[in-house]
Amino acid sequence: MLSKKSILTIRNIGVWISLVLCFWWFFYVNTENYRVHKTLQAERVNHPESLPWKEAAKFSSLWFKNLAADLYWIEAIQYIWSNALRSEYKKYLFAILDLITDLNPYFESPYIIGQLLLPEYNSRYEKLPTEQQENNIRQWETLWLKGIKNFCDPIKIEKILKEDNLLEITTDPSLKNPCKGYKAPYYLAYIYFFHLNNPLKASAYYKVVSAQDDSPQGAKLLAAIMQWKSGDREKSLFMFLNLAENRDNKDTVCKIMSQELQRVYTWLSQNTIKLDWKLIQAVEETRKKVFPPFSKDIEEEILGDGECTNFLNKWIRELNLLYIEKWNTQFEANHPTWLPARNAQALFEEWYIDFLPTDYQQYDDYGIIYAYDYERGRYDYEMGNY
């Protein structure tokens, strides 16, 4: 007959065995569930259409759409994190972010994650065809246009996009703060310029940004620069002058110069004067008399984003490029089988321009020159020497 002590020992062993079996079963079941969960996630990556329809997700979540959006968001973050070194998740990313922002249109984080991940490509660990890379960027654009729709006033946006006068955009109360914050239009402008190579649309949304009270300081300048990058030089000339004339400073010399260049712009617009070497030379000589010589010591003072001199010097640069492009058109007409003149000096040497303009930004042995950008099919500026 077993003693009391032996019986207790056997019971304890039985309890421990039971606990071990329970823990083992719990571990096994959870391992299987995790495996199934990962399989389902992988299935979603390969087949994002297996996500619920947006309409079905909305209906099934009833009054808990925000909670459903949060749950999908947690799942998306976990999956991105576990697959950070592979690009497969991008097949799934837009579908889930699109679903989340349908369930909760004012949830900003999914838009930001899309902006950070969808357009980026690293050839060291990603092997995506060009078509897929372009599709990811287009999906990003779609997501941010959705953000504009949800975070901005469409009537104000439409009015701003039609207005080129930056003073009107920034002072008209009816155009003030078209969005809940500057980020939605700001990042959309970034998409159009850096990823979709569309500076004209970038300029349009930088104008929207400039109407925001919380906009970055350089938004208005970016709007003008993007106009120039698009090749719409006449609008760019107008916007740079607009920035200079409405700069609140006591620089009388710059203000007078701005007024003189405004007259030049008006005469050009009305075809009262010709865009020829005499005009370009006169503007350059006036600039040299009015503004101090450029040097590294005063570079920040001249090129600062909010400086009147910066806007006017950029206006003169635009005028020079407009002049060069005009006479390159004649050069190409006379030489239809040739490439465009490689730079402004080539046009000068071929006697198509009688005056070679010098950009204001010049250093000791190099500076800004005007050269043809064969990729974009237009003249641009770059650092170098002729």
CSV table of C-alpha atoms in Angstrom, one decimal:
chain,number,residue,atom,x,y,z
A,1,MET,CA,0.0,0.0,0.0
A,2,LEU,CA,1.3,3.4,-1.0
A,3,SER,CA,2.1,5.9,1.6
A,4,LYS,CA,0.5,9.4,1.7
A,5,LYS,CA,3.8,10.8,0.6
A,6,SER,CA,4.0,8.5,-2.5
A,7,ILE,CA,0.4,9.4,-3.5
A,8,LEU,CA,1.1,13.1,-3.3
A,9,THR,CA,4.3,12.6,-5.3
A,10,ILE,CA,2.4,10.7,-8.0
A,11,ARG,CA,-0.3,13.5,-8.1
A,12,ASN,CA,2.3,16.1,-8.4
A,13,ILE,CA,4.0,14.2,-11.3
A,14,GLY,CA,0.5,13.9,-12.9
A,15,VAL,CA,-0.1,17.6,-12.6
A,16,TRP,CA,3.2,18.5,-14.1
A,17,ILE,CA,2.7,16.1,-16.9
A,18,SER,CA,-0.7,17.6,-17.6
A,19,LEU,CA,0.7,21.1,-17.5
A,20,VAL,CA,3.5,20.1,-19.9
A,21,LEU,CA,0.9,18.5,-22.2
A,22,CYS,CA,-1.3,21.7,-22.0
A,23,PHE,CA,1.7,24.0,-22.7
A,24,TRP,CA,2.8,21.8,-25.6
A,25,TRP,CA,-0.7,21.7,-27.0
A,26,PHE,CA,-1.1,25.5,-26.6
A,27,PHE,CA,2.3,26.0,-28.3
A,28,TYR,CA,1.4,23.6,-31.2
A,29,VAL,CA,-2.0,25.2,-31.8
A,30,ASN,CA,-0.5,28.7,-31.8
A,31,THR,CA,2.3,27.6,-34.1
A,32,GLU,CA,-0.2,26.2,-36.5
A,33,ASN,CA,-2.4,29.3,-36.3
A,34,TYR,CA,0.7,31.5,-36.9
A,35,ARG,CA,1.6,29.4,-39.9
A,36,VAL,CA,-1.9,29.6,-41.3
A,37,HIS,CA,-1.9,33.4,-40.5
A,38,LYS,CA,1.4,33.9,-42.4
A,39,THR,CA,0.1,31.7,-45.3
A,40,LEU,CA,-3.0,33.9,-45.5
A,41,GLN,CA,-0.8,37.1,-45.4
A,42,ALA,CA,1.4,35.7,-48.1
A,43,GLU,CA,-1.7,34.9,-50.1
A,44,ARG,CA,-2.8,38.5,-49.8
A,45,VAL,CA,0.6,39.6,-51.1
A,46,ASN,CA,0.4,37.5,-54.2
A,47,HIS,CA,-3.3,38.1,-54.5
A,48,PRO,CA,-4.3,41.5,-53.0
A,49,GLU,CA,-7.7,41.0,-54.6
A,50,SER,CA,-8.4,38.5,-51.8
A,51,LEU,CA,-8.9,41.5,-49.5
A,52,PRO,CA,-12.5,42.2,-48.9
A,53,TRP,CA,-14.2,44.6,-51.2
A,54,LYS,CA,-14.2,48.1,-49.8
A,55,GLU,CA,-18.0,48.2,-49.9
A,56,ALA,CA,-18.2,44.8,-48.1
A,57,ALA,CA,-15.6,45.9,-45.5
A,58,LYS,CA,-17.7,49.1,-44.8
A,59,PHE,CA,-20.9,47.1,-44.5
A,60,SER,CA,-19.5,44.5,-42.3
A,61,SER,CA,-17.8,47.0,-39.9
A,62,LEU,CA,-21.1,49.0,-39.6
A,63,TRP,CA,-20.5,51.7,-36.9
A,64,PHE,CA,-17.0,50.5,-36.2
A,65,LYS,CA,-15.2,51.6,-39.5
A,66,ASN,CA,-12.5,53.4,-37.6
A,67,LEU,CA,-11.8,50.4,-35.5
A,68,ALA,CA,-11.7,48.2,-38.6
A,69,ALA,CA,-9.3,50.6,-40.2
A,70,ASP,CA,-7.0,50.5,-37.1
A,71,LEU,CA,-7.0,46.6,-37.2
A,72,TYR,CA,-6.1,46.6,-40.9
A,73,TRP,CA,-3.4,49.2,-40.2
A,74,ILE,CA,-1.8,47.1,-37.5
A,75,GLU,CA,-1.8,44.1,-39.8
A,76,ALA,CA,-0.2,46.2,-42.6
A,77,ILE,CA,2.5,47.6,-40.3
A,78,GLN,CA,3.4,44.1,-39.0
A,79,TYR,CA,3.6,42.7,-42.4
A,80,ILE,CA,5.7,45.6,-43.8
A,81,TRP,CA,8.1,45.2,-40.8
A,82,SER,CA,8.5,41.4,-41.3
A,83,ASN,CA,9.2,41.9,-45.0
A,84,ALA,CA,11.2,45.1,-44.9
A,85,LEU,CA,14.1,43.7,-47.0
A,86,ARG,CA,11.8,42.3,-49.8
A,87,SER,CA,9.6,44.2,-52.2
A,88,GLU,CA,6.8,41.6,-52.4
A,89,TYR,CA,4.7,43.6,-49.9
A,90,LYS,CA,4.3,46.4,-52.4
A,91,LYS,CA,1.8,44.2,-54.3
A,92,TYR,CA,-0.3,44.2,-51.2
A,93,LEU,CA,0.5,47.7,-49.9
A,94,PHE,CA,-1.7,49.9,-52.1
A,95,ALA,CA,-4.7,47.6,-51.8
A,96,ILE,CA,-4.6,47.6,-47.9
A,97,LEU,CA,-3.9,51.4,-47.7
A,98,ASP,CA,-6.7,52.1,-50.1
A,99,LEU,CA,-9.0,50.0,-48.0
A,100,ILE,CA,-7.9,51.6,-44.7
A,101,THR,CA,-8.4,55.2,-46.1
A,102,ASP,CA,-11.8,54.2,-47.4
A,103,LEU,CA,-12.8,53.0,-43.9
A,104,ASN,CA,-11.3,56.1,-42.3
A,105,PRO,CA,-10.6,58.8,-44.9
A,106,TYR,CA,-9.0,61.2,-42.3
A,107,PHE,CA,-6.4,58.7,-41.0
A,108,GLU,CA,-3.2,60.4,-42.1
A,109,SER,CA,-0.6,57.7,-41.3
A,110,PRO,CA,-1.5,55.4,-44.2
A,111,TYR,CA,-1.1,58.2,-46.7
A,112,ILE,CA,2.4,58.9,-45.2
A,113,ILE,CA,3.5,55.3,-45.3
A,114,GLY,CA,2.4,55.1,-48.9
A,115,GLN,CA,4.4,58.2,-49.7
A,116,LEU,CA,7.5,56.7,-48.0
A,117,LEU,CA,7.4,53.2,-49.4
A,118,LEU,CA,5.4,52.9,-52.7
A,119,PRO,CA,7.6,55.0,-55.0
A,120,GLU,CA,11.0,54.1,-53.5
A,121,TYR,CA,13.1,51.4,-55.3
A,122,ASN,CA,16.5,49.9,-54.3
A,123,SER,CA,18.0,47.7,-57.0
A,124,ARG,CA,20.2,46.0,-54.4
A,125,TYR,CA,17.4,43.9,-52.9
A,126,GLU,CA,14.4,44.7,-55.2
A,127,LYS,CA,13.9,43.1,-58.6
A,128,LEU,CA,10.9,44.9,-60.1
A,129,PRO,CA,10.4,45.5,-63.8
A,130,THR,CA,10.2,49.2,-64.9
A,131,GLU,CA,6.4,48.8,-65.5
A,132,GLN,CA,5.8,47.7,-61.9
A,133,GLN,CA,7.9,50.5,-60.5
A,134,GLU,CA,5.9,53.0,-62.6
A,135,ASN,CA,2.7,51.4,-61.4
A,136,ASN,CA,3.8,51.8,-57.8
A,137,ILE,CA,4.3,55.5,-58.4
A,138,ARG,CA,0.9,55.8,-60.1
A,139,GLN,CA,-0.7,54.1,-57.1
A,140,TRP,CA,1.0,56.6,-54.8
A,141,GLU,CA,-0.4,59.4,-56.9
A,142,THR,CA,-3.9,57.9,-56.6
A,143,LEU,CA,-3.5,57.6,-52.8
A,144,TRP,CA,-2.5,61.3,-52.5
A,145,LEU,CA,-5.1,62.6,-54.8
A,146,LYS,CA,-7.5,60.8,-52.5
A,147,GLY,CA,-5.9,62.6,-49.6
A,148,ILE,CA,-6.4,65.9,-51.3
A,149,LYS,CA,-10.0,65.1,-51.7
A,150,ASN,CA,-10.4,64.2,-48.1
A,151,PHE,CA,-8.2,66.8,-46.4
A,152,CYS,CA,-8.9,69.8,-48.7
A,153,ASP,CA,-11.7,72.1,-49.9
A,154,PRO,CA,-12.2,71.3,-53.6
A,155,ILE,CA,-13.7,74.7,-54.4
A,156,LYS,CA,-10.7,76.6,-53.0
A,157,ILE,CA,-8.3,74.2,-54.7
A,158,GLU,CA,-9.9,74.8,-58.1
A,159,LYS,CA,-9.7,78.6,-57.6
A,160,ILE,CA,-6.0,78.5,-56.5
A,161,LEU,CA,-5.0,76.3,-59.4
A,162,LYS,CA,-6.4,78.9,-61.8
A,163,GLU,CA,-4.7,81.8,-60.1
A,164,ASP,CA,-1.1,82.7,-61.0
A,165,ASN,CA,-0.8,85.8,-58.8
A,166,LEU,CA,0.8,84.6,-55.6
A,167,LEU,CA,-0.2,87.7,-53.7
A,168,GLU,CA,-3.8,87.0,-54.4
A,169,ILE,CA,-3.4,83.4,-53.3
A,170,THR,CA,-1.7,84.3,-50.0
A,171,THR,CA,-3.9,87.3,-49.1
A,172,ASP,CA,-7.4,86.5,-50.4
A,173,PRO,CA,-9.4,85.3,-47.3
A,174,SER,CA,-11.6,83.1,-49.5
A,175,LEU,CA,-8.5,81.1,-50.6
A,176,LYS,CA,-6.9,80.9,-47.1
A,177,ASN,CA,-6.1,77.4,-45.7
A,178,PRO,CA,-7.6,75.2,-48.5
A,179,CYS,CA,-6.5,72.1,-46.6
A,180,LYS,CA,-6.5,70.8,-43.0
A,181,GLY,CA,-2.7,71.1,-43.2
A,182,TYR,CA,0.1,71.7,-45.7
A,183,LYS,CA,1.2,68.0,-46.0
A,184,ALA,CA,-1.4,66.7,-48.4
A,185,PRO,CA,-0.7,69.2,-51.2
A,186,TYR,CA,3.0,69.5,-50.3
A,187,TYR,CA,3.8,65.8,-50.8
A,188,LEU,CA,1.6,65.6,-53.9
A,189,ALA,CA,3.7,68.4,-55.4
A,190,TYR,CA,6.8,66.3,-54.5
A,191,ILE,CA,5.3,63.3,-56.3
A,192,TYR,CA,4.7,65.2,-59.5
A,193,PHE,CA,8.2,66.7,-59.7
A,194,PHE,CA,10.5,64.0,-58.4
A,195,HIS,CA,8.7,60.9,-59.5
A,196,LEU,CA,6.3,61.7,-62.3
A,197,ASN,CA,8.5,64.4,-63.9
A,198,ASN,CA,5.6,66.8,-64.2
A,199,PRO,CA,6.9,70.2,-62.8
A,200,LEU,CA,3.8,72.0,-64.1
A,201,LYS,CA,1.5,70.0,-61.8
A,202,ALA,CA,4.1,70.3,-59.0
A,203,SER,CA,3.9,74.1,-59.4
A,204,ALA,CA,0.1,74.0,-59.1
A,205,TYR,CA,0.2,72.2,-55.8
A,206,TYR,CA,3.0,74.3,-54.4
A,207,LYS,CA,0.6,77.2,-55.0
A,208,VAL,CA,-2.0,75.4,-52.9
A,209,VAL,CA,0.7,74.9,-50.1
A,210,SER,CA,1.5,78.6,-50.2
A,211,ALA,CA,-2.1,79.4,-49.2
A,212,GLN,CA,-1.7,77.5,-45.9
A,213,ASP,CA,-0.8,79.3,-42.7
A,214,ASP,CA,1.5,76.4,-41.7
A,215,SER,CA,3.2,76.2,-45.1
A,216,PRO,CA,7.0,75.9,-45.3
A,217,GLN,CA,8.8,79.2,-46.0
A,218,GLY,CA,9.9,78.3,-49.5
A,219,ALA,CA,6.6,77.1,-50.9
A,220,LYS,CA,6.0,80.2,-53.0
A,221,LEU,CA,9.5,80.1,-54.4
A,222,LEU,CA,9.0,76.4,-55.3
A,223,ALA,CA,5.8,77.3,-57.2
A,224,ALA,CA,7.8,79.7,-59.4
A,225,ILE,CA,10.7,77.4,-59.9
A,226,MET,CA,8.4,74.5,-60.9
A,227,GLN,CA,6.9,76.8,-63.5
A,228,TRP,CA,10.4,77.4,-64.9
A,229,LYS,CA,11.2,73.6,-64.8
A,230,SER,CA,8.0,72.9,-66.8
A,231,GLY,CA,9.3,75.2,-69.6
A,232,ASP,CA,6.4,77.6,-69.1
A,233,ARG,CA,8.8,80.5,-68.8
A,234,GLU,CA,6.4,83.3,-69.3
A,235,LYS,CA,4.4,82.3,-66.2
A,236,SER,CA,7.7,81.7,-64.3
A,237,LEU,CA,8.8,85.3,-65.2
A,238,PHE,CA,5.5,86.6,-63.9
A,239,MET,CA,5.7,84.6,-60.6
A,240,PHE,CA,9.3,85.6,-59.8
A,241,LEU,CA,8.4,89.3,-60.3
A,242,ASN,CA,5.3,88.8,-58.2
A,243,LEU,CA,7.5,87.4,-55.4
A,244,ALA,CA,10.0,90.2,-55.6
A,245,GLU,CA,7.5,93.1,-55.8
A,246,ASN,CA,5.5,91.8,-52.8
A,247,ARG,CA,8.6,91.1,-50.6
A,248,ASP,CA,8.1,93.2,-47.5
A,249,ASN,CA,11.5,94.8,-47.1
A,250,LYS,CA,13.2,98.2,-47.2
A,251,ASP,CA,15.5,97.5,-50.1
A,252,THR,CA,14.7,100.5,-52.2
A,253,VAL,CA,17.2,99.6,-54.9
A,254,CYS,CA,15.7,96.1,-55.3
A,255,LYS,CA,12.2,97.6,-55.4
A,256,ILE,CA,13.1,100.0,-58.2
A,257,MET,CA,14.8,97.3,-60.1
A,258,SER,CA,11.7,95.1,-59.7
A,259,GLN,CA,9.5,97.9,-61.1
A,260,GLU,CA,11.9,98.3,-64.1
A,261,LEU,CA,11.8,94.6,-64.9
A,262,GLN,CA,8.0,94.7,-64.6
A,263,ARG,CA,8.0,97.2,-67.4
A,264,VAL,CA,10.2,95.0,-69.5
A,265,TYR,CA,7.9,92.0,-68.8
A,266,THR,CA,4.8,94.1,-69.8
A,267,TRP,CA,6.5,95.4,-73.0
A,268,LEU,CA,7.5,91.8,-74.0
A,269,SER,CA,4.0,90.5,-73.3
A,270,GLN,CA,2.6,93.3,-75.5
A,271,ASN,CA,5.3,92.8,-78.2
A,272,THR,CA,6.3,96.4,-77.7
A,273,ILE,CA,10.0,95.4,-77.6
A,274,LYS,CA,11.9,92.5,-79.1
A,275,LEU,CA,13.6,89.7,-77.3
A,276,ASP,CA,17.0,90.3,-78.8
A,277,TRP,CA,20.6,90.8,-77.8
A,278,LYS,CA,20.2,94.5,-77.1
A,279,LEU,CA,17.5,93.8,-74.5
A,280,ILE,CA,19.5,91.0,-72.8
A,281,GLN,CA,22.7,93.1,-72.8
A,282,ALA,CA,20.8,96.1,-71.3
A,283,VAL,CA,19.2,94.0,-68.5
A,284,GLU,CA,22.6,92.4,-67.7
A,285,GLU,CA,24.4,95.8,-67.6
A,286,THR,CA,21.7,97.3,-65.4
A,287,ARG,CA,21.9,94.3,-63.0
A,288,LYS,CA,25.7,94.7,-62.7
A,289,LYS,CA,25.2,98.4,-61.8
A,290,VAL,CA,22.4,97.9,-59.4
A,291,PHE,CA,23.4,94.8,-57.5
A,292,PRO,CA,26.7,94.2,-55.8
A,293,PRO,CA,29.2,91.8,-57.5
A,294,PHE,CA,28.5,88.1,-56.6
A,295,SER,CA,30.9,86.5,-54.3
A,296,LYS,CA,30.9,83.6,-51.7
A,297,ASP,CA,31.0,86.2,-48.9
A,298,ILE,CA,27.6,87.5,-49.8
A,299,GLU,CA,26.2,84.4,-51.4
A,300,GLU,CA,23.5,83.8,-48.7
A,301,GLU,CA,22.5,87.4,-48.8
A,302,ILE,CA,21.9,87.3,-52.5
A,303,LEU,CA,20.6,83.7,-52.9
A,304,GLY,CA,18.5,83.5,-49.7
A,305,ASP,CA,15.0,82.1,-50.4
A,306,GLY,CA,13.2,85.2,-49.2
A,307,GLU,CA,15.5,87.8,-50.7
A,308,CYS,CA,14.3,90.2,-53.3
A,309,THR,CA,17.6,90.0,-55.1
A,310,ASN,CA,17.2,86.2,-55.4
A,311,PHE,CA,13.8,86.5,-57.1
A,312,LEU,CA,15.1,89.2,-59.6
A,313,ASN,CA,18.3,87.3,-60.4
A,314,LYS,CA,16.2,84.2,-61.1
A,315,TRP,CA,13.9,86.3,-63.3
A,316,ILE,CA,16.9,87.5,-65.3
A,317,ARG,CA,18.1,83.9,-65.6
A,318,GLU,CA,14.7,82.9,-67.0
A,319,LEU,CA,14.8,85.8,-69.5
A,320,ASN,CA,18.3,84.7,-70.7
A,321,LEU,CA,17.1,81.1,-71.2
A,322,LEU,CA,14.0,82.3,-73.0
A,323,TYR,CA,16.3,84.4,-75.3
A,324,ILE,CA,18.6,81.4,-75.9
A,325,GLU,CA,15.7,79.0,-76.7
A,326,LYS,CA,14.2,81.5,-79.2
A,327,TRP,CA,17.4,81.6,-81.2
A,328,ASN,CA,18.1,77.9,-80.9
A,329,THR,CA,14.7,77.4,-82.6
A,330,GLN,CA,16.1,79.3,-85.6
A,331,PHE,CA,19.3,77.3,-85.4
A,332,GLU,CA,17.3,74.0,-85.6
A,333,ALA,CA,15.2,75.3,-88.5
A,334,ASN,CA,18.4,76.0,-90.5
A,335,HIS,CA,19.9,72.6,-89.5
A,336,PRO,CA,17.1,70.1,-89.4
A,337,THR,CA,19.4,67.1,-89.2
A,338,TRP,CA,21.6,68.5,-86.4
A,339,LEU,CA,21.2,68.3,-82.7
A,340,PRO,CA,20.2,71.5,-80.8
A,341,ALA,CA,23.1,73.8,-80.0
A,342,ARG,CA,24.8,72.2,-76.9
A,343,ASN,CA,25.0,75.5,-75.0
A,344,ALA,CA,24.7,79.3,-75.3
A,345,GLN,CA,28.3,79.7,-76.4
A,346,ALA,CA,27.8,77.3,-79.3
A,347,LEU,CA,24.9,79.6,-80.5
A,348,PHE,CA,27.2,82.6,-80.0
A,349,GLU,CA,30.0,81.0,-82.0
A,350,GLU,CA,27.6,80.2,-84.8
A,351,TRP,CA,26.4,83.9,-84.9
A,352,TYR,CA,22.8,83.0,-83.9
A,353,ILE,CA,23.1,85.3,-80.8
A,354,ASP,CA,25.1,88.5,-80.8
A,355,PHE,CA,25.5,88.7,-77.0
A,356,LEU,CA,26.5,85.8,-74.7
A,357,PRO,CA,24.6,86.4,-71.4
A,358,THR,CA,26.5,85.8,-68.1
A,359,ASP,CA,24.5,84.4,-65.2
A,360,TYR,CA,24.8,86.3,-61.9
A,361,GLN,CA,26.0,83.2,-60.0
A,362,GLN,CA,29.7,83.2,-60.9
A,363,TYR,CA,32.7,82.0,-58.8
A,364,ASP,CA,36.4,82.4,-59.4
A,365,ASP,CA,36.9,79.8,-62.1
A,366,TYR,CA,33.4,78.4,-62.7
A,367,GLY,CA,29.8,79.3,-62.5
A,368,ILE,CA,26.3,78.8,-63.9
A,369,ILE,CA,26.2,78.3,-67.7
A,370,TYR,CA,23.2,77.8,-70.0
A,371,ALA,CA,23.3,74.3,-71.6
A,372,TYR,CA,20.8,72.1,-73.5
A,373,ASP,CA,19.3,69.3,-71.5
A,374,TYR,CA,18.9,66.5,-74.0
A,375,GLU,CA,16.9,64.3,-71.6
A,376,ARG,CA,14.2,67.0,-71.0
A,377,GLY,CA,14.5,68.6,-74.5
A,378,ARG,CA,15.0,72.1,-73.3
A,379,TYR,CA,17.7,74.6,-72.1
A,380,ASP,CA,18.5,74.6,-68.4
A,381,TYR,CA,21.3,75.9,-66.2
A,382,GLU,CA,24.2,74.0,-64.7
A,383,MET,CA,27.5,74.5,-62.9
A,384,GLY,CA,30.5,74.5,-65.3
A,385,ASN,CA,32.5,76.4,-67.9
A,386,TYR,CA,31.9,77.0,-71.6
